[in-house]
PDB file of C-alpha atoms in Angstrom:
ATOM      1  CA  MET A1380       9.288 -25.046  13.233  1.00 67.00           C
ATOM      2  CA  SER A1381       7.895 -22.098  14.356  1.00 91.00           C
ATOM      3  CA  LYS A1382       7.061 -22.509  18.067  1.00 96.00           C
ATOM      4  CA  THR A1383       7.195 -21.602  21.261  1.00 98.00           C
ATOM      5  CA  ILE A1384       7.659 -23.475  24.193  1.00 98.00           C
ATOM      6  CA  GLY A1385       7.617 -23.479  27.886  1.00 98.00           C
ATOM      7  CA  LEU A1386       9.548 -24.561  30.631  1.00 98.00           C
ATOM      8  CA  ILE A1387       7.908 -25.435  34.157  1.00 98.00           C
ATOM      9  CA  VAL A1388      10.383 -26.385  36.478  1.00 98.00           C
ATOM     10  CA  GLY A1389       8.971 -28.107  39.513  1.00 97.00           C
ATOM     11  CA  SER A1390      12.289 -27.189  41.655  1.00 96.00           C
ATOM     12  CA  LEU A1391      12.781 -23.532  43.553  1.00 95.00           C
ATOM     13  CA  ARG A1392      16.400 -23.615  45.261  1.00 94.00           C
ATOM     14  CA  LYS A1393      19.074 -21.631  43.560  1.00 94.00           C
ATOM     15  CA  GLY A1394      21.388 -24.297  42.363  1.00 94.00           C
ATOM     16  CA  SER A1395      18.800 -26.228  41.308  1.00 97.00           C
ATOM     17  CA  PHE A1396      19.800 -29.222  39.301  1.00 97.00           C
ATOM     18  CA  THR A1397      16.774 -30.081  37.657  1.00 97.00           C
ATOM     19  CA  ARG A1398      16.837 -26.467  36.231  1.00 98.00           C
ATOM     20  CA  ALA A1399      20.549 -26.531  35.498  1.00 98.00           C
ATOM     21  CA  VAL A1400      19.321 -29.845  33.162  1.00 98.00           C
ATOM     22  CA  ALA A1401      16.478 -29.009  31.678  1.00 98.00           C
ATOM     23  CA  GLU A1402      17.178 -25.492  30.396  1.00 98.00           C
ATOM     24  CA  GLN A1403      20.526 -27.715  28.738  1.00 98.00           C
ATOM     25  CA  MET A1404      18.150 -29.578  26.908  1.00 98.00           C
ATOM     26  CA  VAL A1405      15.939 -26.831  25.711  1.00 98.00           C
ATOM     27  CA  ALA A1406      18.640 -24.674  24.296  1.00 97.00           C
ATOM     28  CA  THR A1407      19.841 -27.904  22.456  1.00 97.00           C
ATOM     29  CA  LEU A1408      15.904 -27.131  20.703  1.00 97.00           C
ATOM     30  CA  PRO A1409      16.291 -26.215  16.261  1.00 92.00           C
ATOM     31  CA  ALA A1410      16.255 -23.330  15.238  1.00 90.00           C
ATOM     32  CA  GLY A1411      12.614 -21.511  15.228  1.00 90.00           C
ATOM     33  CA  CYS A1412      11.900 -22.754  19.073  1.00 96.00           C
ATOM     34  CA  THR A1413      11.552 -19.515  21.024  1.00 97.00           C
ATOM     35  CA  VAL A1414      12.129 -20.875  25.223  1.00 98.00           C
ATOM     36  CA  LYS A1415       9.745 -19.223  27.476  1.00 98.00           C
ATOM     37  CA  ASN A1416      10.475 -19.759  31.180  1.00 98.00           C
ATOM     38  CA  ILE A1417       7.296 -20.266  33.544  1.00 98.00           C
ATOM     39  CA  GLU A1418       7.610 -19.335  36.767  1.00 97.00           C
ATOM     40  CA  ILE A1419       5.463 -21.082  39.562  1.00 98.00           C
ATOM     41  CA  GLY A1420       7.273 -20.061  42.628  1.00 97.00           C
ATOM     42  CA  ASN A1421       4.755 -17.511  42.989  1.00 97.00           C
ATOM     43  CA  LEU A1422       1.299 -18.836  42.408  1.00 98.00           C
ATOM     44  CA  ASP A1423      -0.906 -19.122  45.384  1.00 98.00           C
ATOM     45  CA  LEU A1424      -1.928 -21.989  46.751  1.00 98.00           C
ATOM     46  CA  TYR A1425      -4.984 -23.309  44.524  1.00 98.00           C
ATOM     47  CA  ASN A1426      -8.167 -22.759  46.239  1.00 97.00           C
ATOM     48  CA  GLN A1427     -11.876 -23.334  43.874  1.00 96.00           C
ATOM     49  CA  ASP A1428     -13.774 -20.919  45.880  1.00 97.00           C
ATOM     50  CA  LEU A1429     -11.531 -18.072  44.747  1.00 97.00           C
ATOM     51  CA  ASP A1430     -12.130 -18.423  40.442  1.00 96.00           C
ATOM     52  CA  ASP A1431     -16.526 -19.340  41.663  1.00 96.00           C
ATOM     53  CA  GLU A1432     -15.954 -15.969  42.991  1.00 97.00           C
ATOM     54  CA  GLY A1433     -14.459 -14.042  40.291  1.00 96.00           C
ATOM     55  CA  ARG A1434     -11.349 -13.472  42.766  1.00 97.00           C
ATOM     56  CA  ALA A1435      -9.130 -15.303  40.811  1.00 97.00           C
ATOM     57  CA  PRO A1436      -5.266 -13.672  42.518  1.00 98.00           C
ATOM     58  CA  GLN A1437      -2.985 -11.751  39.320  1.00 98.00           C
ATOM     59  CA  SER A1438      -0.667 -14.451  40.537  1.00 98.00           C
ATOM     60  CA  TRP A1439      -3.308 -16.987  39.049  1.00 98.00           C
ATOM     61  CA  GLN A1440      -3.872 -14.538  35.874  1.00 98.00           C
ATOM     62  CA  ASP A1441      -0.438 -14.640  35.028  1.00 98.00           C
ATOM     63  CA  PHE A1442       0.292 -17.924  34.932  1.00 98.00           C
ATOM     64  CA  ARG A1443      -3.024 -18.751  32.648  1.00 98.00           C
ATOM     65  CA  ALA A1444      -2.757 -16.190  30.526  1.00 98.00           C
ATOM     66  CA  ALA A1445       1.558 -16.903  30.518  1.00 98.00           C
ATOM     67  CA  MET A1446       0.736 -20.984  29.483  1.00 98.00           C
ATOM     68  CA  LYS A1447      -1.855 -19.645  26.398  1.00 97.00           C
ATOM     69  CA  THR A1448       1.228 -18.066  24.605  1.00 97.00           C
ATOM     70  CA  VAL A1449       3.383 -21.380  24.392  1.00 98.00           C
ATOM     71  CA  ASP A1450       2.556 -24.267  22.312  1.00 98.00           C
ATOM     72  CA  ALA A1451       3.990 -27.389  23.742  1.00 98.00           C
ATOM     73  CA  VAL A1452       5.468 -27.564  27.314  1.00 98.00           C
ATOM     74  CA  VAL A1453       9.003 -28.969  29.072  1.00 98.00           C
ATOM     75  CA  PHE A1454       8.045 -30.467  32.512  1.00 98.00           C
ATOM     76  CA  ALA A1455      11.737 -31.014  34.906  1.00 98.00           C
ATOM     77  CA  THR A1456      10.811 -32.036  37.617  1.00 97.00           C
ATOM     78  CA  PRO A1457      13.071 -33.872  41.183  1.00 95.00           C
ATOM     79  CA  GLU A1458      11.730 -36.044  43.229  1.00 91.00           C
ATOM     80  CA  TYR A1459       9.768 -35.312  46.478  1.00 89.00           C
ATOM     81  CA  ASN A1460       8.561 -38.490  48.606  1.00 89.00           C
ATOM     82  CA  ARG A1461       7.799 -40.545  45.174  1.00 89.00           C
ATOM     83  CA  SER A1462       5.892 -37.636  43.425  1.00 91.00           C
ATOM     84  CA  VAL A1463       5.988 -34.229  42.371  1.00 95.00           C
ATOM     85  CA  PRO A1464       7.085 -31.372  44.238  1.00 95.00           C
ATOM     86  CA  GLY A1465       3.405 -29.666  45.889  1.00 96.00           C
ATOM     87  CA  VAL A1466       4.693 -26.529  43.489  1.00 98.00           C
ATOM     88  CA  LEU A1467       4.153 -28.428  39.954  1.00 98.00           C
ATOM     89  CA  LYS A1468       0.963 -29.573  41.404  1.00 98.00           C
ATOM     90  CA  ASN A1469      -0.330 -26.367  42.292  1.00 98.00           C
ATOM     91  CA  ALA A1470       0.660 -25.393  39.200  1.00 98.00           C
ATOM     92  CA  LEU A1471      -1.192 -28.059  37.193  1.00 98.00           C
ATOM     93  CA  ASP A1472      -4.581 -27.192  39.536  1.00 98.00           C
ATOM     94  CA  VAL A1473      -4.111 -23.387  39.078  1.00 98.00           C
ATOM     95  CA  GLY A1474      -3.704 -23.868  34.962  1.00 98.00           C
ATOM     96  CA  SER A1475      -6.534 -26.902  34.657  1.00 98.00           C
ATOM     97  CA  ARG A1476      -9.063 -24.844  36.687  1.00 96.00           C
ATOM     98  CA  PRO A1477     -11.545 -22.400  36.299  1.00 94.00           C
ATOM     99  CA  TYR A1478     -13.691 -25.513  34.786  1.00 92.00           C
ATOM    100  CA  GLY A1479     -13.355 -25.980  31.227  1.00 94.00           C
ATOM    101  CA  ALA A1480     -11.111 -23.530  30.764  1.00 96.00           C
ATOM    102  CA  SER A1481      -8.311 -25.668  31.336  1.00 98.00           C
ATOM    103  CA  VAL A1482      -4.480 -23.441  29.724  1.00 98.00           C
ATOM    104  CA  TRP A1483      -3.067 -27.595  29.190  1.00 98.00           C
ATOM    105  CA  ASP A1484      -5.556 -29.443  26.868  1.00 98.00           C
ATOM    106  CA  GLN A1485      -4.127 -30.478  23.456  1.00 97.00           C
ATOM    107  CA  LYS A1486      -0.450 -28.915  25.002  1.00 98.00           C
ATOM    108  CA  PRO A1487       2.597 -31.752  23.492  1.00 98.00           C
ATOM    109  CA  ALA A1488       4.845 -32.665  26.839  1.00 98.00           C
ATOM    110  CA  ILE A1489       7.869 -33.542  27.318  1.00 98.00           C
ATOM    111  CA  ILE A1490       8.736 -34.935  31.400  1.00 98.00           C
ATOM    112  CA  LEU A1491      12.402 -34.650  32.698  1.00 98.00           C
ATOM    113  CA  SER A1492      12.945 -36.020  36.261  1.00 97.00           C
ATOM    114  CA  VAL A1493      16.416 -35.196  37.542  1.00 96.00           C
ATOM    115  CA  SER A1494      17.696 -36.864  40.644  1.00 93.00           C
ATOM    116  CA  PRO A1495      21.031 -37.579  42.488  1.00 90.00           C
ATOM    117  CA  GLY A1496      19.625 -40.936  43.364  1.00 86.00           C
ATOM    118  CA  ALA A1497      19.921 -43.787  41.459  1.00 84.00           C
ATOM    119  CA  ILE A1498      16.418 -44.146  41.117  1.00 84.00           C
ATOM    120  CA  SER A1499      16.046 -40.549  39.140  1.00 80.00           C
ATOM    121  CA  GLY A1500      12.871 -39.721  40.002  1.00 89.00           C
ATOM    122  CA  PHE A1501      11.069 -42.214  38.704  1.00 90.00           C
ATOM    123  CA  GLY A1502       7.704 -41.895  40.199  1.00 92.00           C
ATOM    124  CA  ALA A1503       7.245 -38.343  40.592  1.00 95.00           C
ATOM    125  CA  ASN A1504       8.076 -38.996  36.591  1.00 95.00           C
ATOM    126  CA  HIS A1505       4.997 -40.298  37.006  1.00 95.00           C
ATOM    127  CA  HIS A1506       3.084 -39.816  39.521  1.00 95.00           C
ATOM    128  CA  LEU A1507       3.497 -36.507  37.074  1.00 98.00           C
ATOM    129  CA  ARG A1508       2.039 -38.635  33.790  1.00 97.00           C
ATOM    130  CA  GLN A1509      -1.299 -39.419  35.392  1.00 97.00           C
ATOM    131  CA  SER A1510      -1.751 -36.116  35.393  1.00 97.00           C
ATOM    132  CA  LEU A1511      -0.913 -34.977  31.921  1.00 98.00           C
ATOM    133  CA  VAL A1512      -3.015 -38.048  30.896  1.00 97.00           C
ATOM    134  CA  PHE A1513      -6.293 -36.484  32.519  1.00 97.00           C
ATOM    135  CA  LEU A1514      -4.610 -32.669  31.691  1.00 98.00           C
ATOM    136  CA  ASN A1515      -5.869 -34.199  28.151  1.00 98.00           C
ATOM    137  CA  MET A1516      -1.425 -33.027  26.801  1.00 98.00           C
ATOM    138  CA  PRO A1517      -0.236 -36.337  24.068  1.00 98.00           C
ATOM    139  CA  THR A1518       2.999 -36.870  25.854  1.00 98.00           C
ATOM    140  CA  ILE A1519       6.259 -38.233  24.627  1.00 97.00           C
ATOM    141  CA  GLN A1520       6.864 -41.958  26.297  1.00 95.00           C
ATOM    142  CA  GLN A1521       9.830 -42.397  24.154  1.00 96.00           C
ATOM    143  CA  PRO A1522      13.060 -41.563  24.922  1.00 96.00           C
ATOM    144  CA  GLU A1523      12.192 -42.294  28.699  1.00 95.00           C
ATOM    145  CA  LEU A1524      14.001 -38.545  29.968  1.00 96.00           C
ATOM    146  CA  TYR A1525      14.897 -40.223  33.876  1.00 96.00           C
ATOM    147  CA  ILE A1526      18.218 -38.460  34.840  1.00 95.00           C
ATOM    148  CA  GLY A1527      20.170 -40.057  38.411  1.00 93.00           C
ATOM    149  CA  ASN A1528      22.839 -39.822  39.720  1.00 94.00           C
ATOM    150  CA  VAL A1529      23.231 -35.874  38.254  1.00 96.00           C
ATOM    151  CA  THR A1530      25.481 -35.261  40.746  1.00 94.00           C
ATOM    152  CA  ALA A1531      28.502 -36.968  38.829  1.00 95.00           C
ATOM    153  CA  LEU A1532      27.136 -35.340  35.953  1.00 95.00           C
ATOM    154  CA  LEU A1533      27.497 -31.935  36.410  1.00 97.00           C
ATOM    155  CA  ASP A1534      30.877 -29.859  37.352  1.00 97.00           C
ATOM    156  CA  ASP A1535      31.019 -27.298  39.750  1.00 96.00           C
ATOM    157  CA  ASN A1536      28.960 -25.239  37.373  1.00 97.00           C
ATOM    158  CA  LEU A1537      26.246 -27.655  37.046  1.00 97.00           C
ATOM    159  CA  LYS A1538      27.177 -27.617  33.324  1.00 98.00           C
ATOM    160  CA  ILE A1539      26.701 -31.151  31.408  1.00 97.00           C
ATOM    161  CA  LYS A1540      30.100 -32.821  31.232  1.00 97.00           C
ATOM    162  CA  ASN A1541      28.844 -36.327  30.181  1.00 94.00           C
ATOM    163  CA  GLU A1542      28.933 -35.927  26.117  1.00 96.00           C
ATOM    164  CA  GLY A1543      26.662 -38.763  25.826  1.00 96.00           C
ATOM    165  CA  THR A1544      24.349 -37.541  27.909  1.00 96.00           C
ATOM    166  CA  LEU A1545      23.818 -33.834  26.062  1.00 97.00           C
ATOM    167  CA  LYS A1546      23.418 -36.378  22.724  1.00 97.00           C
ATOM    168  CA  PHE A1547      20.667 -37.953  24.670  1.00 97.00           C
ATOM    169  CA  LEU A1548      19.337 -35.056  25.805  1.00 98.00           C
ATOM    170  CA  ALA A1549      19.536 -33.414  22.577  1.00 97.00           C
ATOM    171  CA  GLY A1550      18.201 -35.800  20.666  1.00 97.00           C
ATOM    172  CA  ALA A1551      15.297 -36.320  23.092  1.00 98.00           C
ATOM    173  CA  MET A1552      14.512 -32.448  22.497  1.00 98.00           C
ATOM    174  CA  GLU A1553      15.048 -33.213  18.374  1.00 96.00           C
ATOM    175  CA  THR A1554      11.995 -36.284  19.209  1.00 97.00           C
ATOM    176  CA  PHE A1555       9.531 -33.563  20.502  1.00 97.00           C
ATOM    177  CA  THR A1556      10.503 -31.339  18.144  1.00 97.00           C
ATOM    178  CA  ASP A1557       8.911 -33.810  15.750  1.00 96.00           C
ATOM    179  CA  PHE A1558       5.667 -34.717  18.485  1.00 97.00           C
ATOM    180  CA  ILE A1559       4.676 -30.995  18.097  1.00 97.00           C
ATOM    181  CA  GLU A1560       4.801 -30.803  14.577  1.00 95.00           C
ATOM    182  CA  ARG A1561       3.489 -33.815  13.475  1.00 96.00           C
ATOM    183  CA  LEU A1562       0.359 -33.235  15.822  1.00 95.00           C
ATOM    184  CA  SER A1563       0.197 -29.296  14.852  1.00 88.00           C
TER     185      SER A1563
END
């Protein structure tokens, strides 16, 4: 399989637990899969007037162009106030416009939520799922990727030290690539 997988991480922190887990997870994708890190931290806030007036900021244009080059998307999110970070919601909005030109339409997706807490980003994971349903992105239902108590799973270099977690994430990537292939 030769596919380009976009990785979108909703955490902008240096030393992000979410990014650390996500990058280790996508590193297990099979040969032939290329991972493209899609940065969202520099996106101007979405304002429909700018699209309507033909003044889309360069950051939107670059993001939309980058998203058109990927075949599927891995979303990795922390949980902020039982939902996704604003930067991730903004990326969804920027990519879904202008109306009729969504970069998300029919791209397979998988969601990883990461949290130091025991609830494992459940709220963020499900809020993101709601948006992806509307954006017409077929999304992996099983396995559900909730990584809680993440600080106990990572060493001082942010490497996953739990073999069971590594196997679980690799299995999820295998399921995801099979899903992408079935939808191709």
